[in-house]
PDB file of C-alpha atoms in Angstrom:
ATOM      1  CA  MET A   1      76.060  11.434  84.704  1.00 76.00           C
ATOM      2  CA  SER A   2      77.413  14.161  86.962  1.00 86.00           C
ATOM      3  CA  VAL A   3      78.082  17.652  85.534  1.00 88.00           C
ATOM      4  CA  CYS A   4      81.248  17.923  87.636  1.00 90.00           C
ATOM      5  CA  PRO A   5      83.148  14.602  87.497  1.00 91.00           C
ATOM      6  CA  PRO A   6      86.461  14.199  89.298  1.00 91.00           C
ATOM      7  CA  TYR A   7      88.178  13.557  86.094  1.00 93.00           C
ATOM      8  CA  ALA A   8      87.349  16.921  84.700  1.00 93.00           C
ATOM      9  CA  PRO A   9      90.498  18.799  85.551  1.00 94.00           C
ATOM     10  CA  PHE A  10      92.445  16.238  83.302  1.00 96.00           C
ATOM     11  CA  PHE A  11      91.055  18.027  80.267  1.00 96.00           C
ATOM     12  CA  GLY A  12      91.814  21.413  81.761  1.00 95.00           C
ATOM     13  CA  PHE A  13      95.507  20.582  82.517  1.00 96.00           C
ATOM     14  CA  ALA A  14      95.737  18.918  79.025  1.00 97.00           C
ATOM     15  CA  GLY A  15      94.710  22.196  77.587  1.00 96.00           C
ATOM     16  CA  VAL A  16      97.347  24.023  79.745  1.00 97.00           C
ATOM     17  CA  ALA A  17     100.034  21.670  78.695  1.00 97.00           C
ATOM     18  CA  SER A  18      99.333  21.610  74.859  1.00 96.00           C
ATOM     19  CA  ALA A  19      99.069  25.390  74.729  1.00 96.00           C
ATOM     20  CA  MET A  20     102.632  25.701  76.197  1.00 96.00           C
ATOM     21  CA  VAL A  21     104.284  22.685  74.620  1.00 97.00           C
ATOM     22  CA  LEU A  22     102.956  22.897  71.005  1.00 97.00           C
ATOM     23  CA  SER A  23     103.628  26.715  70.670  1.00 97.00           C
ATOM     24  CA  THR A  24     107.086  26.071  71.994  1.00 97.00           C
ATOM     25  CA  ILE A  25     107.714  23.385  69.440  1.00 97.00           C
ATOM     26  CA  GLY A  26     106.617  25.854  66.703  1.00 97.00           C
ATOM     27  CA  ALA A  27     108.906  28.551  68.321  1.00 97.00           C
ATOM     28  CA  ALA A  28     111.905  26.173  68.635  1.00 97.00           C
ATOM     29  CA  PHE A  29     111.752  25.180  64.938  1.00 97.00           C
ATOM     30  CA  GLY A  30     111.483  28.828  63.901  1.00 97.00           C
ATOM     31  CA  THR A  31     114.496  29.853  65.919  1.00 96.00           C
ATOM     32  CA  ALA A  32     116.605  26.980  64.677  1.00 97.00           C
ATOM     33  CA  LYS A  33     115.832  27.289  61.115  1.00 96.00           C
ATOM     34  CA  ALA A  34     116.259  31.062  61.095  1.00 96.00           C
ATOM     35  CA  GLY A  35     119.394  30.722  63.158  1.00 95.00           C
ATOM     36  CA  ILE A  36     120.882  28.598  60.263  1.00 95.00           C
ATOM     37  CA  GLY A  37     120.440  31.368  57.905  1.00 94.00           C
ATOM     38  CA  ILE A  38     121.697  34.078  60.199  1.00 94.00           C
ATOM     39  CA  ALA A  39     124.756  31.987  60.925  1.00 94.00           C
ATOM     40  CA  GLY A  40     125.303  31.903  57.228  1.00 92.00           C
ATOM     41  CA  LEU A  41     124.780  35.744  56.905  1.00 92.00           C
ATOM     42  CA  GLY A  42     127.110  36.442  59.753  1.00 91.00           C
ATOM     43  CA  THR A  43     130.152  35.057  57.854  1.00 92.00           C
ATOM     44  CA  PHE A  44     129.610  37.506  54.924  1.00 90.00           C
ATOM     45  CA  LYS A  45     128.206  40.626  56.507  1.00 90.00           C
ATOM     46  CA  PRO A  46     128.346  40.622  60.194  1.00 90.00           C
ATOM     47  CA  GLU A  47     127.014  44.161  60.499  1.00 89.00           C
ATOM     48  CA  LEU A  48     123.587  42.997  59.273  1.00 89.00           C
ATOM     49  CA  ILE A  49     123.133  40.602  62.160  1.00 90.00           C
ATOM     50  CA  MET A  50     121.085  42.836  64.472  1.00 89.00           C
ATOM     51  CA  LYS A  51     118.459  43.481  61.629  1.00 90.00           C
ATOM     52  CA  SER A  52     118.498  39.714  60.620  1.00 92.00           C
ATOM     53  CA  LEU A  53     117.683  38.560  64.256  1.00 93.00           C
ATOM     54  CA  ILE A  54     114.015  39.579  63.660  1.00 94.00           C
ATOM     55  CA  PRO A  55     112.766  36.134  62.763  1.00 95.00           C
ATOM     56  CA  VAL A  56     114.128  34.795  66.023  1.00 95.00           C
ATOM     57  CA  VAL A  57     112.358  37.569  68.154  1.00 94.00           C
ATOM     58  CA  MET A  58     109.163  36.772  66.269  1.00 94.00           C
ATOM     59  CA  SER A  59     109.533  33.153  67.128  1.00 95.00           C
ATOM     60  CA  GLY A  60     109.901  34.081  70.787  1.00 94.00           C
ATOM     61  CA  ILE A  61     106.599  36.040  70.565  1.00 95.00           C
ATOM     62  CA  ILE A  62     104.911  32.877  69.437  1.00 95.00           C
ATOM     63  CA  ALA A  63     106.145  31.099  72.544  1.00 95.00           C
ATOM     64  CA  VAL A  64     104.884  34.023  74.528  1.00 95.00           C
ATOM     65  CA  TYR A  65     101.369  33.666  73.147  1.00 95.00           C
ATOM     66  CA  GLY A  66     101.413  29.932  74.437  1.00 96.00           C
ATOM     67  CA  LEU A  67     102.845  31.135  77.750  1.00 95.00           C
ATOM     68  CA  VAL A  68     100.022  33.555  78.241  1.00 95.00           C
ATOM     69  CA  VAL A  69      97.253  31.345  77.320  1.00 95.00           C
ATOM     70  CA  SER A  70      98.629  28.481  79.619  1.00 95.00           C
ATOM     71  CA  VAL A  71      98.984  30.835  82.539  1.00 94.00           C
ATOM     72  CA  LEU A  72      95.398  32.261  81.772  1.00 93.00           C
ATOM     73  CA  ILE A  73      93.844  28.545  81.630  1.00 94.00           C
ATOM     74  CA  SER A  74      95.711  27.414  84.734  1.00 93.00           C
ATOM     75  CA  GLY A  75      94.413  30.270  86.824  1.00 90.00           C
ATOM     76  CA  ALA A  76      90.782  28.983  86.582  1.00 89.00           C
ATOM     77  CA  LEU A  77      91.589  25.434  87.521  1.00 91.00           C
ATOM     78  CA  THR A  78      90.090  24.213  90.854  1.00 89.00           C
ATOM     79  CA  PRO A  79      89.826  20.657  92.356  1.00 88.00           C
ATOM     80  CA  GLU A  80      86.200  21.514  93.649  1.00 85.00           C
ATOM     81  CA  GLY A  81      83.395  22.810  91.464  1.00 87.00           C
ATOM     82  CA  TYR A  82      84.929  22.285  87.996  1.00 91.00           C
ATOM     83  CA  PRO A  83      82.398  21.238  85.467  1.00 93.00           C
ATOM     84  CA  LEU A  84      83.247  19.066  82.410  1.00 93.00           C
ATOM     85  CA  PHE A  85      82.099  21.781  80.272  1.00 93.00           C
ATOM     86  CA  ALA A  86      84.886  24.070  81.491  1.00 94.00           C
ATOM     87  CA  GLY A  87      87.428  21.215  80.999  1.00 94.00           C
ATOM     88  CA  PHE A  88      86.528  20.691  77.440  1.00 96.00           C
ATOM     89  CA  ILE A  89      86.628  24.464  76.848  1.00 96.00           C
ATOM     90  CA  HIS A  90      90.148  24.726  78.266  1.00 96.00           C
ATOM     91  CA  LEU A  91      91.285  21.778  76.249  1.00 97.00           C
ATOM     92  CA  GLY A  92      89.956  23.304  73.078  1.00 97.00           C
ATOM     93  CA  ALA A  93      91.423  26.736  73.890  1.00 96.00           C
ATOM     94  CA  GLY A  94      94.829  25.148  74.683  1.00 97.00           C
ATOM     95  CA  LEU A  95      94.862  23.064  71.557  1.00 97.00           C
ATOM     96  CA  ALA A  96      93.776  26.235  69.366  1.00 96.00           C
ATOM     97  CA  CYS A  97      96.645  28.370  70.679  1.00 96.00           C
ATOM     98  CA  GLY A  98      99.096  25.558  70.628  1.00 97.00           C
ATOM     99  CA  LEU A  99      98.562  24.146  67.175  1.00 97.00           C
ATOM    100  CA  THR A 100      98.323  27.612  65.466  1.00 97.00           C
ATOM    101  CA  GLY A 101     101.562  28.489  67.216  1.00 97.00           C
ATOM    102  CA  LEU A 102     103.175  25.308  65.783  1.00 97.00           C
ATOM    103  CA  THR A 103     102.203  26.358  62.200  1.00 97.00           C
ATOM    104  CA  ALA A 104     103.170  30.085  62.772  1.00 97.00           C
ATOM    105  CA  GLY A 105     106.616  29.015  64.037  1.00 97.00           C
ATOM    106  CA  TYR A 106     107.049  26.647  61.138  1.00 97.00           C
ATOM    107  CA  ALA A 107     106.230  29.401  58.617  1.00 97.00           C
ATOM    108  CA  ILE A 108     108.458  31.923  60.513  1.00 97.00           C
ATOM    109  CA  GLY A 109     111.475  29.593  60.384  1.00 97.00           C
ATOM    110  CA  ILE A 110     111.300  28.768  56.685  1.00 97.00           C
ATOM    111  CA  VAL A 111     110.511  32.297  55.680  1.00 96.00           C
ATOM    112  CA  GLY A 112     113.189  33.743  57.995  1.00 96.00           C
ATOM    113  CA  ASP A 113     115.877  31.288  56.694  1.00 95.00           C
ATOM    114  CA  ALA A 114     115.294  32.078  53.123  1.00 95.00           C
ATOM    115  CA  CYS A 115     114.790  35.907  53.454  1.00 95.00           C
ATOM    116  CA  VAL A 116     117.903  36.173  55.638  1.00 95.00           C
ATOM    117  CA  ARG A 117     120.119  34.444  53.175  1.00 94.00           C
ATOM    118  CA  ALA A 118     118.656  36.709  50.303  1.00 94.00           C
ATOM    119  CA  TYR A 119     119.295  39.736  52.543  1.00 93.00           C
ATOM    120  CA  VAL A 120     122.945  39.175  52.183  1.00 91.00           C
ATOM    121  CA  GLN A 121     122.878  39.939  48.446  1.00 92.00           C
ATOM    122  CA  GLU A 122     119.878  42.471  48.198  1.00 91.00           C
ATOM    123  CA  SER A 123     119.129  44.795  50.965  1.00 88.00           C
ATOM    124  CA  LYS A 124     115.672  45.754  49.468  1.00 91.00           C
ATOM    125  CA  VAL A 125     114.522  42.257  50.617  1.00 93.00           C
ATOM    126  CA  PHE A 126     114.301  43.454  54.344  1.00 93.00           C
ATOM    127  CA  VAL A 127     110.959  45.155  54.083  1.00 92.00           C
ATOM    128  CA  SER A 128     109.321  42.157  52.345  1.00 94.00           C
ATOM    129  CA  MET A 129     110.878  39.945  54.961  1.00 94.00           C
ATOM    130  CA  VAL A 130     109.204  41.980  57.790  1.00 94.00           C
ATOM    131  CA  LEU A 131     105.879  41.877  55.831  1.00 94.00           C
ATOM    132  CA  ILE A 132     105.930  38.172  55.319  1.00 96.00           C
ATOM    133  CA  LEU A 133     107.054  37.550  58.945  1.00 95.00           C
ATOM    134  CA  ILE A 134     104.147  39.692  60.241  1.00 94.00           C
ATOM    135  CA  PHE A 135     101.669  37.809  58.087  1.00 95.00           C
ATOM    136  CA  ALA A 136     103.089  34.453  59.453  1.00 95.00           C
ATOM    137  CA  GLU A 137     102.881  35.724  63.177  1.00 94.00           C
ATOM    138  CA  VAL A 138      99.194  36.750  62.859  1.00 94.00           C
ATOM    139  CA  LEU A 139      98.448  33.069  62.320  1.00 94.00           C
ATOM    140  CA  GLY A 140      99.462  32.473  65.773  1.00 95.00           C
ATOM    141  CA  LEU A 141      97.663  35.577  67.028  1.00 95.00           C
ATOM    142  CA  TYR A 142      94.333  34.261  65.488  1.00 95.00           C
ATOM    143  CA  GLY A 143      94.719  31.141  67.572  1.00 95.00           C
ATOM    144  CA  LEU A 144      95.263  33.243  70.554  1.00 96.00           C
ATOM    145  CA  ILE A 145      92.207  35.178  69.950  1.00 95.00           C
ATOM    146  CA  VAL A 146      90.060  32.045  69.509  1.00 96.00           C
ATOM    147  CA  ALA A 147      91.507  30.709  72.744  1.00 96.00           C
ATOM    148  CA  LEU A 148      90.633  34.034  74.550  1.00 94.00           C
ATOM    149  CA  ILE A 149      87.146  34.021  73.319  1.00 94.00           C
ATOM    150  CA  MET A 150      86.526  30.389  74.257  1.00 94.00           C
ATOM    151  CA  ASN A 151      88.044  30.955  77.792  1.00 93.00           C
ATOM    152  CA  SER A 152      85.758  33.889  78.391  1.00 91.00           C
ATOM    153  CA  LYS A 153      82.702  31.615  78.279  1.00 89.00           C
ATOM    154  CA  VAL A 154      83.787  30.127  81.669  1.00 89.00           C
ATOM    155  CA  ALA A 155      85.954  33.017  83.100  1.00 82.00           C
ATOM    156  CA  GLY A 156      83.132  34.300  85.093  1.00 76.00           C
ATOM    157  CA  GLY A 157      83.291  31.251  87.291  1.00 73.00           C
ATOM    158  CA  VAL A 158      80.766  28.489  86.605  1.00 78.00           C
ATOM    159  CA  ALA A 159      81.169  26.460  89.798  1.00 75.00           C
ATOM    160  CA  ASP A 160      77.517  26.966  90.748  1.00 80.00           C
ATOM    161  CA  VAL A 161      76.333  24.674  87.992  1.00 83.00           C
ATOM    162  CA  CYS A 162      77.880  21.758  89.962  1.00 83.00           C
ATOM    163  CA  TYR A 163      75.694  22.388  93.057  1.00 80.00           C
ATOM    164  CA  SER A 164      72.325  23.086  91.361  1.00 70.00           C
TER     165      SER A 164
ATOM    166  CA  MET B   1     167.881  70.136  51.594  1.00 59.00           C
ATOM    167  CA  SER B   2     169.383  67.805  49.080  1.00 69.00           C
ATOM    168  CA  THR B   3     167.327  65.286  47.027  1.00 73.00           C
ATOM    169  CA  SER B   4     168.643  62.340  48.973  1.00 74.00           C
ATOM    170  CA  GLU B   5     167.580  63.831  52.288  1.00 76.00           C
ATOM    171  CA  GLN B   6     164.323  64.537  50.806  1.00 75.00           C
ATOM    172  CA  VAL B   7     163.854  60.923  49.653  1.00 73.00           C
ATOM    173  CA  ILE B   8     164.988  59.549  53.072  1.00 74.00           C
ATOM    174  CA  ILE B   9     162.427  61.920  54.688  1.00 72.00           C
ATOM    175  CA  GLY B  10     159.713  60.754  52.259  1.00 66.00           C
ATOM    176  CA  LYS B  11     160.491  57.335  52.988  1.00 73.00           C
ATOM    177  CA  LEU B  12     160.370  57.701  56.866  1.00 68.00           C
ATOM    178  CA  ASN B  13     156.985  59.461  56.445  1.00 69.00           C
ATOM    179  CA  THR B  14     155.627  56.710  54.410  1.00 68.00           C
ATOM    180  CA  ASP B  15     156.806  54.141  56.978  1.00 71.00           C
ATOM    181  CA  ALA B  16     155.261  56.217  59.770  1.00 66.00           C
ATOM    182  CA  ALA B  17     151.968  56.462  57.808  1.00 63.00           C
ATOM    183  CA  SER B  18     151.726  52.697  57.128  1.00 69.00           C
ATOM    184  CA  THR B  19     152.600  52.028  60.947  1.00 67.00           C
ATOM    185  CA  TYR B  20     149.857  54.351  61.826  1.00 64.00           C
ATOM    186  CA  VAL B  21     147.288  52.740  59.563  1.00 65.00           C
ATOM    187  CA  ASN B  22     148.256  49.262  61.133  1.00 70.00           C
ATOM    188  CA  ILE B  23     147.511  50.581  64.707  1.00 69.00           C
ATOM    189  CA  LEU B  24     144.401  52.113  63.484  1.00 63.00           C
ATOM    190  CA  ALA B  25     143.198  48.709  61.943  1.00 61.00           C
ATOM    191  CA  GLY B  26     144.135  47.047  65.145  1.00 61.00           C
ATOM    192  CA  ASN B  27     142.143  49.376  67.077  1.00 65.00           C
ATOM    193  CA  LEU B  28     139.127  49.025  64.705  1.00 61.00           C
ATOM    194  CA  ARG B  29     139.436  45.192  64.957  1.00 67.00           C
ATOM    195  CA  THR B  30     139.080  45.661  68.737  1.00 57.00           C
ATOM    196  CA  LEU B  31     136.155  48.032  68.196  1.00 54.00           C
ATOM    197  CA  VAL B  32     134.366  45.454  65.949  1.00 57.00           C
ATOM    198  CA  THR B  33     134.779  42.764  68.455  1.00 57.00           C
ATOM    199  CA  LEU B  34     133.330  44.895  71.302  1.00 52.00           C
ATOM    200  CA  SER B  35     130.505  46.093  69.285  1.00 52.00           C
ATOM    201  CA  ARG B  36     129.579  42.416  68.441  1.00 56.00           C
ATOM    202  CA  GLN B  37     129.546  41.653  72.098  1.00 58.00           C
ATOM    203  CA  TRP B  38     127.485  44.709  72.734  1.00 57.00           C
ATOM    204  CA  ASN B  39     124.939  43.472  70.101  1.00 58.00           C
ATOM    205  CA  ALA B  40     124.856  40.086  71.933  1.00 60.00           C
ATOM    206  CA  LEU B  41     124.129  42.043  75.209  1.00 65.00           C
ATOM    207  CA  GLN B  42     121.355  43.851  73.433  1.00 68.00           C
ATOM    208  CA  ALA B  43     119.826  40.591  71.948  1.00 65.00           C
ATOM    209  CA  GLY B  44     120.048  39.068  75.530  1.00 75.00           C
ATOM    210  CA  ARG B  45     118.256  42.083  77.087  1.00 80.00           C
ATOM    211  CA  PHE B  46     115.417  41.870  74.643  1.00 80.00           C
ATOM    212  CA  SER B  47     114.721  38.266  75.175  1.00 79.00           C
ATOM    213  CA  LEU B  48     114.733  38.664  78.939  1.00 84.00           C
ATOM    214  CA  SER B  49     112.195  41.545  78.487  1.00 85.00           C
ATOM    215  CA  LEU B  50     110.209  39.430  76.179  1.00 85.00           C
ATOM    216  CA  GLY B  51     110.001  36.869  78.933  1.00 86.00           C
ATOM    217  CA  ILE B  52     109.366  39.084  81.958  1.00 91.00           C
ATOM    218  CA  VAL B  53     107.229  41.916  80.614  1.00 91.00           C
ATOM    219  CA  PRO B  54     104.170  39.922  79.560  1.00 91.00           C
ATOM    220  CA  LEU B  55     104.009  37.832  82.604  1.00 91.00           C
ATOM    221  CA  THR B  56     104.397  40.905  85.095  1.00 93.00           C
ATOM    222  CA  LEU B  57     101.904  42.800  83.060  1.00 92.00           C
ATOM    223  CA  TYR B  58      99.372  39.868  83.142  1.00 92.00           C
ATOM    224  CA  TYR B  59      99.408  39.605  86.988  1.00 91.00           C
ATOM    225  CA  GLY B  60      99.703  43.322  87.547  1.00 92.00           C
ATOM    226  CA  SER B  61      96.813  44.314  85.369  1.00 92.00           C
ATOM    227  CA  LEU B  62      94.775  41.378  86.620  1.00 89.00           C
ATOM    228  CA  HIS B  63      94.887  42.599  90.137  1.00 89.00           C
ATOM    229  CA  TYR B  64      95.272  46.450  89.747  1.00 90.00           C
ATOM    230  CA  LEU B  65      93.621  47.349  86.415  1.00 88.00           C
ATOM    231  CA  TRP B  66      90.891  44.875  85.391  1.00 87.00           C
ATOM    232  CA  ASN B  67      89.682  43.646  88.882  1.00 86.00           C
ATOM    233  CA  GLY B  68      90.121  39.931  88.170  1.00 81.00           C
ATOM    234  CA  ASN B  69      88.876  39.989  84.356  1.00 85.00           C
ATOM    235  CA  SER B  70      91.538  37.631  83.062  1.00 87.00           C
ATOM    236  CA  THR B  71      90.577  37.975  79.324  1.00 90.00           C
ATOM    237  CA  PHE B  72      91.563  41.715  79.418  1.00 91.00           C
ATOM    238  CA  ALA B  73      94.702  40.937  81.362  1.00 92.00           C
ATOM    239  CA  ALA B  74      95.804  38.431  78.690  1.00 93.00           C
ATOM    240  CA  ILE B  75      95.080  41.025  75.913  1.00 93.00           C
ATOM    241  CA  THR B  76      97.147  43.518  77.876  1.00 92.00           C
ATOM    242  CA  ALA B  77     100.105  41.188  78.142  1.00 93.00           C
ATOM    243  CA  ILE B  78      99.841  40.166  74.385  1.00 93.00           C
ATOM    244  CA  VAL B  79      99.798  43.955  73.318  1.00 94.00           C
ATOM    245  CA  ALA B  80     102.845  44.536  75.593  1.00 93.00           C
ATOM    246  CA  ALA B  81     104.835  41.668  74.042  1.00 93.00           C
ATOM    247  CA  ASN B  82     103.944  42.955  70.533  1.00 93.00           C
ATOM    248  CA  ILE B  83     105.269  46.510  71.694  1.00 93.00           C
ATOM    249  CA  VAL B  84     108.523  45.003  72.702  1.00 91.00           C
ATOM    250  CA  LEU B  85     108.692  43.269  69.213  1.00 91.00           C
ATOM    251  CA  ILE B  86     108.061  46.522  67.374  1.00 92.00           C
ATOM    252  CA  ALA B  87     110.501  48.367  69.653  1.00 91.00           C
ATOM    253  CA  TYR B  88     113.307  45.712  68.533  1.00 91.00           C
ATOM    254  CA  ILE B  89     112.492  46.209  64.927  1.00 90.00           C
ATOM    255  CA  ILE B  90     112.627  50.038  65.132  1.00 92.00           C
ATOM    256  CA  LEU B  91     115.894  49.852  67.143  1.00 90.00           C
ATOM    257  CA  SER B  92     117.442  47.543  64.637  1.00 88.00           C
ATOM    258  CA  ILE B  93     116.616  49.751  61.712  1.00 88.00           C
ATOM    259  CA  LEU B  94     117.821  52.961  63.512  1.00 89.00           C
ATOM    260  CA  GLU B  95     121.048  51.367  64.476  1.00 86.00           C
ATOM    261  CA  ASP B  96     121.657  50.409  60.777  1.00 82.00           C
ATOM    262  CA  LYS B  97     120.777  53.876  59.800  1.00 82.00           C
ATOM    263  CA  GLN B  98     123.129  55.627  62.388  1.00 80.00           C
ATOM    264  CA  SER B  99     126.111  53.856  61.157  1.00 72.00           C
ATOM    265  CA  PRO B 100     126.443  54.841  57.418  1.00 65.00           C
ATOM    266  CA  GLN B 101     130.040  53.658  57.505  1.00 56.00           C
ATOM    267  CA  SER B 102     129.970  50.545  59.845  1.00 52.00           C
ATOM    268  CA  PRO B 103     133.294  49.582  61.478  1.00 53.00           C
ATOM    269  CA  SER B 104     134.051  46.692  59.365  1.00 49.00           C
ATOM    270  CA  ARG B 105     133.742  48.778  56.232  1.00 55.00           C
ATOM    271  CA  ILE B 106     136.175  51.425  57.638  1.00 60.00           C
ATOM    272  CA  TYR B 107     138.540  48.388  58.360  1.00 60.00           C
ATOM    273  CA  ALA B 108     138.176  47.142  54.822  1.00 59.00           C
ATOM    274  CA  LYS B 109     138.958  50.681  53.445  1.00 65.00           C
ATOM    275  CA  ALA B 110     141.929  51.270  55.517  1.00 64.00           C
ATOM    276  CA  LEU B 111     143.214  47.775  54.254  1.00 67.00           C
ATOM    277  CA  GLU B 112     142.449  48.717  50.723  1.00 66.00           C
ATOM    278  CA  SER B 113     144.305  52.057  51.059  1.00 68.00           C
ATOM    279  CA  LYS B 114     147.187  50.171  52.625  1.00 70.00           C
ATOM    280  CA  LYS B 115     147.506  47.840  49.758  1.00 67.00           C
ATOM    281  CA  ALA B 116     147.370  50.540  47.189  1.00 67.00           C
ATOM    282  CA  ARG B 117     150.368  52.277  48.671  1.00 63.00           C
TER     283      ARG B 117
END
């Protein structure tokens, strides 16, 4: 049982892909669901559109989290000297960031839709909308932090374990 | 000046004023359309910077700031993306405070005063 089998980069690239794809699914759902509410608000009070675009920008931040993690992981992938340990860590990091981004985008979409529709009638809803959206976004941030901590275990270069 | 002349002059003044309000309302409509396009430009600029800023900061700080430590470079990129988000929130709140009478409200008021005449 070799420590650095040739199929190890499969898990690493699976981590890269899952970080980007899953967080983008969450961001797309958040943008779409909040966009429905913003389109409804725009027919009644078009001057509130700039403030009500905040859920859409926060969904974009979720996709940026996935982008940064996938760029971070793919920078460490090599064909030679890539242990299976590093492959599993990169897969775990990508899944942690991607799935938490999926949940955060889902929460941002539903909260953004409902709060933006309520903002048409009551302008004091704005502060609570921003607070709830921030709490929904730190779910994605926790996944990013765990992905960074996991990745830092192999960030120093562990290629020498293959040739020992 | 006789009363009939005064009545005619008064009617001419009212007509001129209503035409003036019509022209004003037309100008405001153009202004509202332009300001909506400007808002679309702002939103596009923010989404572009949200895509470009974290990536450039990641690679830049990886090479020049942290000497290859990729974890710190990722943290820098994420902090920059959150700063762009906070800047957007602050800008939208300031823009809302700057216009206490937004253009569409002025247009509605002009329409109301025209109807009351």
